[in-house]
Amino acid sequence: MTALGAFLTLATYYAYTKLYERRRAFYLNPVLLSILTICLLLHATGASYSSYMESAGLISYLLGPAVVSLAVPLYKQRAVVARYSKQILAGIAVGGMVAIVTAVLPLRLSGSPREVVLSTAPKSVTTAIAVGVSEKIGGLPPLTAVLVILTGIMGNAAGVELLDKAGVKSKVARGLAMGVSSHGLGTARVVLEDELEGAVSGLAMALNGVYTSVVLPLVIVYLAP
């Protein structure tokens, strides 16, 4: 059982990646289908999530170096990133705030419990930061973690297609949109599409995490009093 989870995860993702290469449709997204398949397998076999995670520890271990490796395209594209630094910072400030407001207001207007509203507010930043922010403002960290993952899956599965439909051609703007809206999973998608998009997305993901952790506790008292 030691490495079964890692083997299962990699084999499932590889199989769906090959399928996606043959037909690039958002509903065949490898990340989405891999998660659904593993959930169904765990349910069908009665295996616990904790035992699966224990046996998939190798993948969790490699997640850290994978995130650090995003610095490579950022270094290669440093001249372009520096040239658009003002636009990138403005985009993070506006995009990060839009992500918070569009998460909070619909729930408030629908009369959702305050804990649910607070748990949803940091959904667009990476899980580690979102869970900490959620706990600080009075949300439910487990619910926040689920919402963060769902947000990332949606961005990974359909973000690029939505940008294509919207006619967004600037690689800086595309990377910025993916990093701010769907954190690491969105970045994992665009870094395969284009090096500059991946570099900007990774930078936007990191800076939006810092921005949200500072701004959200200040504005949430007005958005969800």
mmCIF file with all atom_site columns, N, CA and C in Angstrom, residues 55-126:
data_model
loop_
_atom_site.group_PDB
_atom_site.id
_atom_site.type_symbol
_atom_site.label_atom_id
_atom_site.label_alt_id
_atom_site.label_comp_id
_atom_site.label_asym_id
_atom_site.label_entity_id
_atom_site.label_seq_id
_atom_site.pdbx_PDB_ins_code
_atom_site.Cartn_x
_atom_site.Cartn_y
_atom_site.Cartn_z
_atom_site.occupancy
_atom_site.B_iso_or_equiv
_atom_site.pdbx_formal_charge
_atom_site.auth_seq_id
_atom_site.auth_comp_id
_atom_site.auth_asym_id
_atom_site.auth_atom_id
_atom_site.pdbx_PDB_model_num
ATOM 1   N N  . SER A 1 55  ? -0.397  6.717  1.032   1.00 0.00 ? 55  SER A N  1
ATOM 2   C CA . SER A 1 55  ? 0.287   5.979  -0.030  1.00 0.00 ? 55  SER A CA 1
ATOM 3   C C  . SER A 1 55  ? 0.629   6.866  -1.224  1.00 0.00 ? 55  SER A C  1
ATOM 4   N N  . ALA A 1 56  ? 0.054   8.063  -1.274  1.00 0.00 ? 56  ALA A N  1
ATOM 5   C CA . ALA A 1 56  ? 0.373   9.007  -2.349  1.00 0.00 ? 56  ALA A CA 1
ATOM 6   C C  . ALA A 1 56  ? 1.304   10.104 -1.842  1.00 0.00 ? 56  ALA A C  1
ATOM 7   N N  . GLY A 1 57  ? 1.997   9.840  -0.754  1.00 0.00 ? 57  GLY A N  1
ATOM 8   C CA . GLY A 1 57  ? 2.849   10.855 -0.134  1.00 0.00 ? 57  GLY A CA 1
ATOM 9   C C  . GLY A 1 57  ? 3.950   11.365 -1.052  1.00 0.00 ? 57  GLY A C  1
ATOM 10  N N  . LEU A 1 58  ? 4.414   10.507 -1.956  1.00 0.00 ? 58  LEU A N  1
ATOM 11  C CA . LEU A 1 58  ? 5.482   10.924 -2.866  1.00 0.00 ? 58  LEU A CA 1
ATOM 12  C C  . LEU A 1 58  ? 5.046   12.117 -3.714  1.00 0.00 ? 58  LEU A C  1
ATOM 13  N N  . ILE A 1 59  ? 3.793   12.075 -4.165  1.00 0.00 ? 59  ILE A N  1
ATOM 14  C CA . ILE A 1 59  ? 3.290   13.172 -4.996  1.00 0.00 ? 59  ILE A CA 1
ATOM 15  C C  . ILE A 1 59  ? 3.189   14.453 -4.177  1.00 0.00 ? 59  ILE A C  1
ATOM 16  N N  . SER A 1 60  ? 2.713   14.326 -2.936  1.00 0.00 ? 60  SER A N  1
ATOM 17  C CA . SER A 1 60  ? 2.642   15.506 -2.074  1.00 0.00 ? 60  SER A CA 1
ATOM 18  C C  . SER A 1 60  ? 4.029   16.082 -1.839  1.00 0.00 ? 60  SER A C  1
ATOM 19  N N  . TYR A 1 61  ? 5.015   15.192 -1.712  1.00 0.00 ? 61  TYR A N  1
ATOM 20  C CA . TYR A 1 61  ? 6.389   15.645 -1.481  1.00 0.00 ? 61  TYR A CA 1
ATOM 21  C C  . TYR A 1 61  ? 6.920   16.423 -2.694  1.00 0.00 ? 61  TYR A C  1
ATOM 22  N N  . LEU A 1 62  ? 6.549   15.950 -3.883  1.00 0.00 ? 62  LEU A N  1
ATOM 23  C CA . LEU A 1 62  ? 7.042   16.597 -5.105  1.00 0.00 ? 62  LEU A CA 1
ATOM 24  C C  . LEU A 1 62  ? 6.311   17.890 -5.423  1.00 0.00 ? 62  LEU A C  1
ATOM 25  N N  . LEU A 1 63  ? 5.190   18.155 -4.730  1.00 0.00 ? 63  LEU A N  1
ATOM 26  C CA . LEU A 1 63  ? 4.426   19.365 -4.996  1.00 0.00 ? 63  LEU A CA 1
ATOM 27  C C  . LEU A 1 63  ? 5.251   20.618 -4.689  1.00 0.00 ? 63  LEU A C  1
ATOM 28  N N  . GLY A 1 64  ? 6.019   20.571 -3.601  1.00 0.00 ? 64  GLY A N  1
ATOM 29  C CA . GLY A 1 64  ? 6.848   21.728 -3.241  1.00 0.00 ? 64  GLY A CA 1
ATOM 30  C C  . GLY A 1 64  ? 7.863   22.076 -4.317  1.00 0.00 ? 64  GLY A C  1
ATOM 31  N N  . PRO A 1 65  ? 8.709   21.108 -4.738  1.00 0.00 ? 65  PRO A N  1
ATOM 32  C CA . PRO A 1 65  ? 9.651   21.410 -5.828  1.00 0.00 ? 65  PRO A CA 1
ATOM 33  C C  . PRO A 1 65  ? 8.953   21.849 -7.115  1.00 0.00 ? 65  PRO A C  1
ATOM 34  N N  . ALA A 1 66  ? 7.750   21.295 -7.379  1.00 0.00 ? 66  ALA A N  1
ATOM 35  C CA . ALA A 1 66  ? 7.027   21.690 -8.593  1.00 0.00 ? 66  ALA A CA 1
ATOM 36  C C  . ALA A 1 66  ? 6.650   23.169 -8.544  1.00 0.00 ? 66  ALA A C  1
ATOM 37  N N  . VAL A 1 67  ? 6.206   23.623 -7.365  1.00 0.00 ? 67  VAL A N  1
ATOM 38  C CA . VAL A 1 67  ? 5.852   25.044 -7.228  1.00 0.00 ? 67  VAL A CA 1
ATOM 39  C C  . VAL A 1 67  ? 7.091   25.922 -7.378  1.00 0.00 ? 67  VAL A C  1
ATOM 40  N N  . VAL A 1 68  ? 8.195   25.486 -6.752  1.00 0.00 ? 68  VAL A N  1
ATOM 41  C CA . VAL A 1 68  ? 9.435   26.261 -6.851  1.00 0.00 ? 68  VAL A CA 1
ATOM 42  C C  . VAL A 1 68  ? 9.918   26.336 -8.297  1.00 0.00 ? 68  VAL A C  1
ATOM 43  N N  . SER A 1 69  ? 9.666   25.265 -9.060  1.00 0.00 ? 69  SER A N  1
ATOM 44  C CA . SER A 1 69  ? 10.134  25.244 -10.456 1.00 0.00 ? 69  SER A CA 1
ATOM 45  C C  . SER A 1 69  ? 9.452   26.296 -11.321 1.00 0.00 ? 69  SER A C  1
ATOM 46  N N  . LEU A 1 70  ? 8.336   26.863 -10.827 1.00 0.00 ? 70  LEU A N  1
ATOM 47  C CA . LEU A 1 70  ? 7.681   27.946 -11.580 1.00 0.00 ? 70  LEU A CA 1
ATOM 48  C C  . LEU A 1 70  ? 8.586   29.180 -11.678 1.00 0.00 ? 70  LEU A C  1
ATOM 49  N N  . ALA A 1 71  ? 9.620   29.211 -10.833 1.00 0.00 ? 71  ALA A N  1
ATOM 50  C CA . ALA A 1 71  ? 10.561  30.335 -10.907 1.00 0.00 ? 71  ALA A CA 1
ATOM 51  C C  . ALA A 1 71  ? 11.388  30.291 -12.189 1.00 0.00 ? 71  ALA A C  1
ATOM 52  N N  . VAL A 1 72  ? 11.502  29.108 -12.802 1.00 0.00 ? 72  VAL A N  1
ATOM 53  C CA . VAL A 1 72  ? 12.324  28.985 -14.015 1.00 0.00 ? 72  VAL A CA 1
ATOM 54  C C  . VAL A 1 72  ? 11.731  29.792 -15.175 1.00 0.00 ? 72  VAL A C  1
ATOM 55  N N  . PRO A 1 73  ? 10.446  29.563 -15.551 1.00 0.00 ? 73  PRO A N  1
ATOM 56  C CA . PRO A 1 73  ? 9.892   30.401 -16.629 1.00 0.00 ? 73  PRO A CA 1
ATOM 57  C C  . PRO A 1 73  ? 9.823   31.873 -16.234 1.00 0.00 ? 73  PRO A C  1
ATOM 58  N N  . LEU A 1 74  ? 9.628   32.154 -14.953 1.00 0.00 ? 74  LEU A N  1
ATOM 59  C CA . LEU A 1 74  ? 9.584   33.548 -14.515 1.00 0.00 ? 74  LEU A CA 1
ATOM 60  C C  . LEU A 1 74  ? 10.940  34.214 -14.728 1.00 0.00 ? 74  LEU A C  1
ATOM 61  N N  . TYR A 1 75  ? 12.017  33.491 -14.452 1.00 0.00 ? 75  TYR A N  1
ATOM 62  C CA . TYR A 1 75  ? 13.369  34.042 -14.666 1.00 0.00 ? 75  TYR A CA 1
ATOM 63  C C  . TYR A 1 75  ? 13.626  34.262 -16.156 1.00 0.00 ? 75  TYR A C  1
ATOM 64  N N  . LYS A 1 76  ? 13.213  33.284 -16.968 1.00 0.00 ? 76  LYS A N  1
ATOM 65  C CA . LYS A 1 76  ? 13.438  33.408 -18.408 1.00 0.00 ? 76  LYS A CA 1
ATOM 66  C C  . LYS A 1 76  ? 12.673  34.588 -18.999 1.00 0.00 ? 76  LYS A C  1
ATOM 67  N N  . GLN A 1 77  ? 11.506  34.866 -18.418 1.00 0.00 ? 77  GLN A N  1
ATOM 68  C CA . GLN A 1 77  ? 10.653  35.930 -18.955 1.00 0.00 ? 77  GLN A CA 1
ATOM 69  C C  . GLN A 1 77  ? 10.738  37.209 -18.122 1.00 0.00 ? 77  GLN A C  1
ATOM 70  N N  . ARG A 1 78  ? 11.788  37.362 -17.334 1.00 0.00 ? 78  ARG A N  1
ATOM 71  C CA . ARG A 1 78  ? 11.882  38.482 -16.390 1.00 0.00 ? 78  ARG A CA 1
ATOM 72  C C  . ARG A 1 78  ? 11.841  39.842 -17.080 1.00 0.00 ? 78  ARG A C  1
ATOM 73  N N  . ALA A 1 79  ? 12.396  39.944 -18.282 1.00 0.00 ? 79  ALA A N  1
ATOM 74  C CA . ALA A 1 79  ? 12.401  41.239 -18.967 1.00 0.00 ? 79  ALA A CA 1
ATOM 75  C C  . ALA A 1 79  ? 10.977  41.662 -19.339 1.00 0.00 ? 79  ALA A C  1
ATOM 76  N N  . VAL A 1 80  ? 10.183  40.705 -19.851 1.00 0.00 ? 80  VAL A N  1
ATOM 77  C CA . VAL A 1 80  ? 8.800   41.021 -20.225 1.00 0.00 ? 80  VAL A CA 1
ATOM 78  C C  . VAL A 1 80  ? 7.978   41.331 -18.978 1.00 0.00 ? 80  VAL A C  1
ATOM 79  N N  . VAL A 1 81  ? 8.180   40.528 -17.937 1.00 0.00 ? 81  VAL A N  1
ATOM 80  C CA . VAL A 1 81  ? 7.435   40.742 -16.694 1.00 0.00 ? 81  VAL A CA 1
ATOM 81  C C  . VAL A 1 81  ? 7.757   42.119 -16.110 1.00 0.00 ? 81  VAL A C  1
ATOM 82  N N  . ALA A 1 82  ? 9.026   42.506 -16.152 1.00 0.00 ? 82  ALA A N  1
ATOM 83  C CA . ALA A 1 82  ? 9.412   43.826 -15.638 1.00 0.00 ? 82  ALA A CA 1
ATOM 84  C C  . ALA A 1 82  ? 8.771   44.938 -16.468 1.00 0.00 ? 82  ALA A C  1
ATOM 85  N N  . ARG A 1 83  ? 8.682   44.726 -17.786 1.00 0.00 ? 83  ARG A N  1
ATOM 86  C CA . ARG A 1 83  ? 8.103   45.745 -18.671 1.00 0.00 ? 83  ARG A CA 1
ATOM 87  C C  . ARG A 1 83  ? 6.615   45.970 -18.362 1.00 0.00 ? 83  ARG A C  1
ATOM 88  N N  . TYR A 1 84  ? 5.938   44.913 -17.960 1.00 0.00 ? 84  TYR A N  1
ATOM 89  C CA . TYR A 1 84  ? 4.497   45.013 -17.675 1.00 0.00 ? 84  TYR A CA 1
ATOM 90  C C  . TYR A 1 84  ? 4.213   44.989 -16.158 1.00 0.00 ? 84  TYR A C  1
ATOM 91  N N  . SER A 1 85  ? 5.182   45.329 -15.346 1.00 0.00 ? 85  SER A N  1
ATOM 92  C CA . SER A 1 85  ? 5.030   45.193 -13.892 1.00 0.00 ? 85  SER A CA 1
ATOM 93  C C  . SER A 1 85  ? 3.866   46.030 -13.344 1.00 0.00 ? 85  SER A C  1
ATOM 94  N N  . LYS A 1 86  ? 3.684   47.248 -13.840 1.00 0.00 ? 86  LYS A N  1
ATOM 95  C CA . LYS A 1 86  ? 2.595   48.094 -13.335 1.00 0.00 ? 86  LYS A CA 1
ATOM 96  C C  . LYS A 1 86  ? 1.233   47.495 -13.684 1.00 0.00 ? 86  LYS A C  1
ATOM 97  N N  . GLN A 1 87  ? 1.127   47.015 -14.921 1.00 0.00 ? 87  GLN A N  1
ATOM 98  C CA . GLN A 1 87  ? -0.144  46.400 -15.333 1.00 0.00 ? 87  GLN A CA 1
ATOM 99  C C  . GLN A 1 87  ? -0.426  45.131 -14.536 1.00 0.00 ? 87  GLN A C  1
ATOM 100 N N  . ILE A 1 88  ? 0.617   44.359 -14.270 1.00 0.00 ? 88  ILE A N  1
ATOM 101 C CA . ILE A 1 88  ? 0.440   43.113 -13.510 1.00 0.00 ? 88  ILE A CA 1
ATOM 102 C C  . ILE A 1 88  ? -0.007  43.410 -12.075 1.00 0.00 ? 88  ILE A C  1
ATOM 103 N N  . LEU A 1 89  ? 0.633   44.385 -11.441 1.00 0.00 ? 89  LEU A N  1
ATOM 104 C CA . LEU A 1 89  ? 0.260   44.735 -10.065 1.00 0.00 ? 89  LEU A CA 1
ATOM 105 C C  . LEU A 1 89  ? -1.168  45.291 -10.005 1.00 0.00 ? 89  LEU A C  1
ATOM 106 N N  . ALA A 1 90  ? -1.520  46.121 -10.986 1.00 0.00 ? 90  ALA A N  1
ATOM 107 C CA . ALA A 1 90  ? -2.892  46.655 -11.023 1.00 0.00 ? 90  ALA A CA 1
ATOM 108 C C  . ALA A 1 90  ? -3.895  45.530 -11.259 1.00 0.00 ? 90  ALA A C  1
ATOM 109 N N  . GLY A 1 91  ? -3.538  44.600 -12.123 1.00 0.00 ? 91  GLY A N  1
ATOM 110 C CA . GLY A 1 91  ? -4.430  43.476 -12.399 1.00 0.00 ? 91  GLY A CA 1
ATOM 111 C C  . GLY A 1 91  ? -4.645  42.589 -11.185 1.00 0.00 ? 91  GLY A C  1
ATOM 112 N N  . ILE A 1 92  ? -3.603  42.385 -10.404 1.00 0.00 ? 92  ILE A N  1
ATOM 113 C CA . ILE A 1 92  ? -3.732  41.586 -9.193  1.00 0.00 ? 92  ILE A CA 1
ATOM 114 C C  . ILE A 1 92  ? -4.627  42.290 -8.170  1.00 0.00 ? 92  ILE A C  1
ATOM 115 N N  . ALA A 1 93  ? -4.431  43.606 -8.014  1.00 0.00 ? 93  ALA A N  1
ATOM 116 C CA . ALA A 1 93  ? -5.240  44.360 -7.054  1.00 0.00 ? 93  ALA A CA 1
ATOM 117 C C  . ALA A 1 93  ? -6.724  44.331 -7.439  1.00 0.00 ? 93  ALA A C  1
ATOM 118 N N  . VAL A 1 94  ? -7.007  44.588 -8.712  1.00 0.00 ? 94  VAL A N  1
ATOM 119 C CA . VAL A 1 94  ? -8.401  44.614 -9.172  1.00 0.00 ? 94  VAL A CA 1
ATOM 120 C C  . VAL A 1 94  ? -8.966  43.198 -9.224  1.00 0.00 ? 94  VAL A C  1
ATOM 121 N N  . GLY A 1 95  ? -8.208  42.281 -9.824  1.00 0.00 ? 95  GLY A N  1
ATOM 122 C CA . GLY A 1 95  ? -8.695  40.911 -9.960  1.00 0.00 ? 95  GLY A CA 1
ATOM 123 C C  . GLY A 1 95  ? -8.897  40.218 -8.627  1.00 0.00 ? 95  GLY A C  1
ATOM 124 N N  . GLY A 1 96  ? -7.974  40.445 -7.686  1.00 0.00 ? 96  GLY A N  1
ATOM 125 C CA . GLY A 1 96  ? -8.127  39.846 -6.362  1.00 0.00 ? 96  GLY A CA 1
ATOM 126 C C  . GLY A 1 96  ? -9.368  40.344 -5.653  1.00 0.00 ? 96  GLY A C  1
ATOM 127 N N  . MET A 1 97  ? -9.645  41.646 -5.797  1.00 0.00 ? 97  MET A N  1
ATOM 128 C CA . MET A 1 97  ? -10.842 42.205 -5.157  1.00 0.00 ? 97  MET A CA 1
ATOM 129 C C  . MET A 1 97  ? -12.114 41.703 -5.837  1.00 0.00 ? 97  MET A C  1
ATOM 130 N N  . VAL A 1 98  ? -12.095 41.616 -7.157  1.00 0.00 ? 98  VAL A N  1
ATOM 131 C CA . VAL A 1 98  ? -13.261 41.101 -7.885  1.00 0.00 ? 98  VAL A CA 1
ATOM 132 C C  . VAL A 1 98  ? -13.545 39.651 -7.467  1.00 0.00 ? 98  VAL A C  1
ATOM 133 N N  . ALA A 1 99  ? -12.491 38.870 -7.291  1.00 0.00 ? 99  ALA A N  1
ATOM 134 C CA . ALA A 1 99  ? -12.676 37.465 -6.875  1.00 0.00 ? 99  ALA A CA 1
ATOM 135 C C  . ALA A 1 99  ? -13.366 37.391 -5.514  1.00 0.00 ? 99  ALA A C  1
ATOM 136 N N  . ILE A 1 100 ? -12.991 38.283 -4.608  1.00 0.00 ? 100 ILE A N  1
ATOM 137 C CA . ILE A 1 100 ? -13.605 38.293 -3.269  1.00 0.00 ? 100 ILE A CA 1
ATOM 138 C C  . ILE A 1 100 ? -15.071 38.735 -3.356  1.00 0.00 ? 100 ILE A C  1
ATOM 139 N N  . VAL A 1 101 ? -15.297 39.845 -4.043  1.00 0.00 ? 101 VAL A N  1
ATOM 140 C CA . VAL A 1 101 ? -16.650 40.412 -4.098  1.00 0.00 ? 101 VAL A CA 1
ATOM 141 C C  . VAL A 1 101 ? -17.624 39.466 -4.802  1.00 0.00 ? 101 VAL A C  1
ATOM 142 N N  . THR A 1 102 ? -17.193 38.885 -5.919  1.00 0.00 ? 102 THR A N  1
ATOM 143 C CA . THR A 1 102 ? -18.085 37.989 -6.662  1.00 0.00 ? 102 THR A CA 1
ATOM 144 C C  . THR A 1 102 ? -18.333 36.677 -5.924  1.00 0.00 ? 102 THR A C  1
ATOM 145 N N  . ALA A 1 103 ? -17.484 36.357 -4.958  1.00 0.00 ? 103 ALA A N  1
ATOM 146 C CA . ALA A 1 103 ? -17.733 35.163 -4.140  1.00 0.00 ? 103 ALA A CA 1
ATOM 147 C C  . ALA A 1 103 ? -18.689 35.470 -2.994  1.00 0.00 ? 103 ALA A C  1
ATOM 148 N N  . VAL A 1 104 ? -18.558 36.675 -2.436  1.00 0.00 ? 104 VAL A N  1
ATOM 149 C CA . VAL A 1 104 ? -19.317 37.028 -1.229  1.00 0.00 ? 104 VAL A CA 1
ATOM 150 C C  . VAL A 1 104 ? -20.738 37.509 -1.544  1.00 0.00 ? 104 VAL A C  1
ATOM 151 N N  . LEU A 1 105 ? -20.865 38.434 -2.489  1.00 0.00 ? 105 LEU A N  1
ATOM 152 C CA . LEU A 1 105 ? -22.168 39.080 -2.705  1.00 0.00 ? 105 LEU A CA 1
ATOM 153 C C  . LEU A 1 105 ? -23.291 38.114 -3.098  1.00 0.00 ? 105 LEU A C  1
ATOM 154 N N  . PRO A 1 106 ? -23.090 37.202 -4.052  1.00 0.00 ? 106 PRO A N  1
ATOM 155 C CA . PRO A 1 106 ? -24.193 36.282 -4.395  1.00 0.00 ? 106 PRO A CA 1
ATOM 156 C C  . PRO A 1 106 ? -24.676 35.461 -3.196  1.00 0.00 ? 106 PRO A C  1
ATOM 157 N N  . LEU A 1 107 ? -23.755 35.064 -2.333  1.00 0.00 ? 107 LEU A N  1
ATOM 158 C CA . LEU A 1 107 ? -24.149 34.279 -1.158  1.00 0.00 ? 107 LEU A CA 1
ATOM 159 C C  . LEU A 1 107 ? -24.896 35.144 -0.159  1.00 0.00 ? 107 LEU A C  1
ATOM 160 N N  . ARG A 1 108 ? -24.451 36.379 0.012   1.00 0.00 ? 108 ARG A N  1
ATOM 161 C CA . ARG A 1 108 ? -25.159 37.278 0.930   1.00 0.00 ? 108 ARG A CA 1
ATOM 162 C C  . ARG A 1 108 ? -26.572 37.565 0.427   1.00 0.00 ? 108 ARG A C  1
ATOM 163 N N  . LEU A 1 109 ? -26.693 37.822 -0.863  1.00 0.00 ? 109 LEU A N  1
ATOM 164 C CA . LEU A 1 109 ? -28.006 38.140 -1.438  1.00 0.00 ? 109 LEU A CA 1
ATOM 165 C C  . LEU A 1 109 ? -28.954 36.943 -1.377  1.00 0.00 ? 109 LEU A C  1
ATOM 166 N N  . SER A 1 110 ? -28.378 35.738 -1.392  1.00 0.00 ? 110 SER A N  1
ATOM 167 C CA . SER A 1 110 ? -29.220 34.531 -1.328  1.00 0.00 ? 110 SER A CA 1
ATOM 168 C C  . SER A 1 110 ? -29.512 34.108 0.108   1.00 0.00 ? 110 SER A C  1
ATOM 169 N N  . GLY A 1 111 ? -28.975 34.850 1.088   1.00 0.00 ? 111 GLY A N  1
ATOM 170 C CA . GLY A 1 111 ? -29.260 34.554 2.479   1.00 0.00 ? 111 GLY A CA 1
ATOM 171 C C  . GLY A 1 111 ? -28.482 33.395 3.057   1.00 0.00 ? 111 GLY A C  1
ATOM 172 N N  . SER A 1 112 ? -27.312 33.090 2.503   1.00 0.00 ? 112 SER A N  1
ATOM 173 C CA . SER A 1 112 ? -26.491 31.975 3.008   1.00 0.00 ? 112 SER A CA 1
ATOM 174 C C  . SER A 1 112 ? -25.960 32.294 4.407   1.00 0.00 ? 112 SER A C  1
ATOM 175 N N  . PRO A 1 113 ? -25.707 31.273 5.223   1.00 0.00 ? 113 PRO A N  1
ATOM 176 C CA . PRO A 1 113 ? -25.142 31.497 6.558   1.00 0.00 ? 113 PRO A CA 1
ATOM 177 C C  . PRO A 1 113 ? -23.803 32.231 6.475   1.00 0.00 ? 113 PRO A C  1
ATOM 178 N N  . ARG A 1 114 ? -23.525 33.059 7.471   1.00 0.00 ? 114 ARG A N  1
ATOM 179 C CA . ARG A 1 114 ? -22.318 33.883 7.437   1.00 0.00 ? 114 ARG A CA 1
ATOM 180 C C  . ARG A 1 114 ? -21.047 33.032 7.372   1.00 0.00 ? 114 ARG A C  1
ATOM 181 N N  . GLU A 1 115 ? -21.049 31.869 8.041   1.00 0.00 ? 115 GLU A N  1
ATOM 182 C CA . GLU A 1 115 ? -19.866 31.006 8.007   1.00 0.00 ? 115 GLU A CA 1
ATOM 183 C C  . GLU A 1 115 ? -19.564 30.537 6.588   1.00 0.00 ? 115 GLU A C  1
ATOM 184 N N  . VAL A 1 116 ? -20.625 30.268 5.823   1.00 0.00 ? 116 VAL A N  1
ATOM 185 C CA . VAL A 1 116 ? -20.440 29.838 4.433   1.00 0.00 ? 116 VAL A CA 1
ATOM 186 C C  . VAL A 1 116 ? -19.881 30.988 3.593   1.00 0.00 ? 116 VAL A C  1
ATOM 187 N N  . VAL A 1 117 ? -20.411 32.190 3.819   1.00 0.00 ? 117 VAL A N  1
ATOM 188 C CA . VAL A 1 117 ? -19.925 33.367 3.093   1.00 0.00 ? 117 VAL A CA 1
ATOM 189 C C  . VAL A 1 117 ? -18.436 33.588 3.378   1.00 0.00 ? 117 VAL A C  1
ATOM 190 N N  . LEU A 1 118 ? -18.066 33.531 4.647   1.00 0.00 ? 118 LEU A N  1
ATOM 191 C CA . LEU A 1 118 ? -16.670 33.764 5.023   1.00 0.00 ? 118 LEU A CA 1
ATOM 192 C C  . LEU A 1 118 ? -15.760 32.652 4.503   1.00 0.00 ? 118 LEU A C  1
ATOM 193 N N  . SER A 1 119 ? -16.281 31.456 4.429   1.00 0.00 ? 119 SER A N  1
ATOM 194 C CA . SER A 1 119 ? -15.479 30.325 3.932   1.00 0.00 ? 119 SER A CA 1
ATOM 195 C C  . SER A 1 119 ? -15.224 30.431 2.444   1.00 0.00 ? 119 SER A C  1
ATOM 196 N N  . THR A 1 120 ? -16.149 31.080 1.729   1.00 0.00 ? 120 THR A N  1
ATOM 197 C CA . THR A 1 120 ? -16.051 31.180 0.271   1.00 0.00 ? 120 THR A CA 1
ATOM 198 C C  . THR A 1 120 ? -15.144 32.331 -0.169  1.00 0.00 ? 120 THR A C  1
ATOM 199 N N  . ALA A 1 121 ? -15.042 33.362 0.644   1.00 0.00 ? 121 ALA A N  1
ATOM 200 C CA . ALA A 1 121 ? -14.343 34.592 0.253   1.00 0.00 ? 121 ALA A CA 1
ATOM 201 C C  . ALA A 1 121 ? -12.921 34.360 -0.270  1.00 0.00 ? 121 ALA A C  1
ATOM 202 N N  . PRO A 1 122 ? -12.092 33.492 0.347   1.00 0.00 ? 122 PRO A N  1
ATOM 203 C CA . PRO A 1 122 ? -10.718 33.336 -0.157  1.00 0.00 ? 122 PRO A CA 1
ATOM 204 C C  . PRO A 1 122 ? -10.544 32.193 -1.155  1.00 0.00 ? 122 PRO A C  1
ATOM 205 N N  . LYS A 1 123 ? -11.574 31.801 -1.880  1.00 0.00 ? 123 LYS A N  1
ATOM 206 C CA . LYS A 1 123 ? -11.546 30.609 -2.723  1.00 0.00 ? 123 LYS A CA 1
ATOM 207 C C  . LYS A 1 123 ? -10.557 30.677 -3.876  1.00 0.00 ? 123 LYS A C  1
ATOM 208 N N  . SER A 1 124 ? -10.119 31.889 -4.253  1.00 0.00 ? 124 SER A N  1
ATOM 209 C CA . SER A 1 124 ? -9.282  32.001 -5.451  1.00 0.00 ? 124 SER A CA 1
ATOM 210 C C  . SER A 1 124 ? -7.783  32.000 -5.168  1.00 0.00 ? 124 SER A C  1
ATOM 211 N N  . VAL A 1 125 ? -7.387  31.831 -3.912  1.00 0.00 ? 125 VAL A N  1
ATOM 212 C CA . VAL A 1 125 ? -5.954  31.753 -3.617  1.00 0.00 ? 125 VAL A CA 1
ATOM 213 C C  . VAL A 1 125 ? -5.594  30.323 -3.250  1.00 0.00 ? 125 VAL A C  1
ATOM 214 N N  . THR A 1 126 ? -4.310  30.046 -3.230  1.00 0.00 ? 126 THR A N  1
ATOM 215 C CA . THR A 1 126 ? -3.853  28.681 -3.012  1.00 0.00 ? 126 THR A CA 1
ATOM 216 C C  . THR A 1 126 ? -4.296  28.153 -1.640  1.00 0.00 ? 126 THR A C  1
#
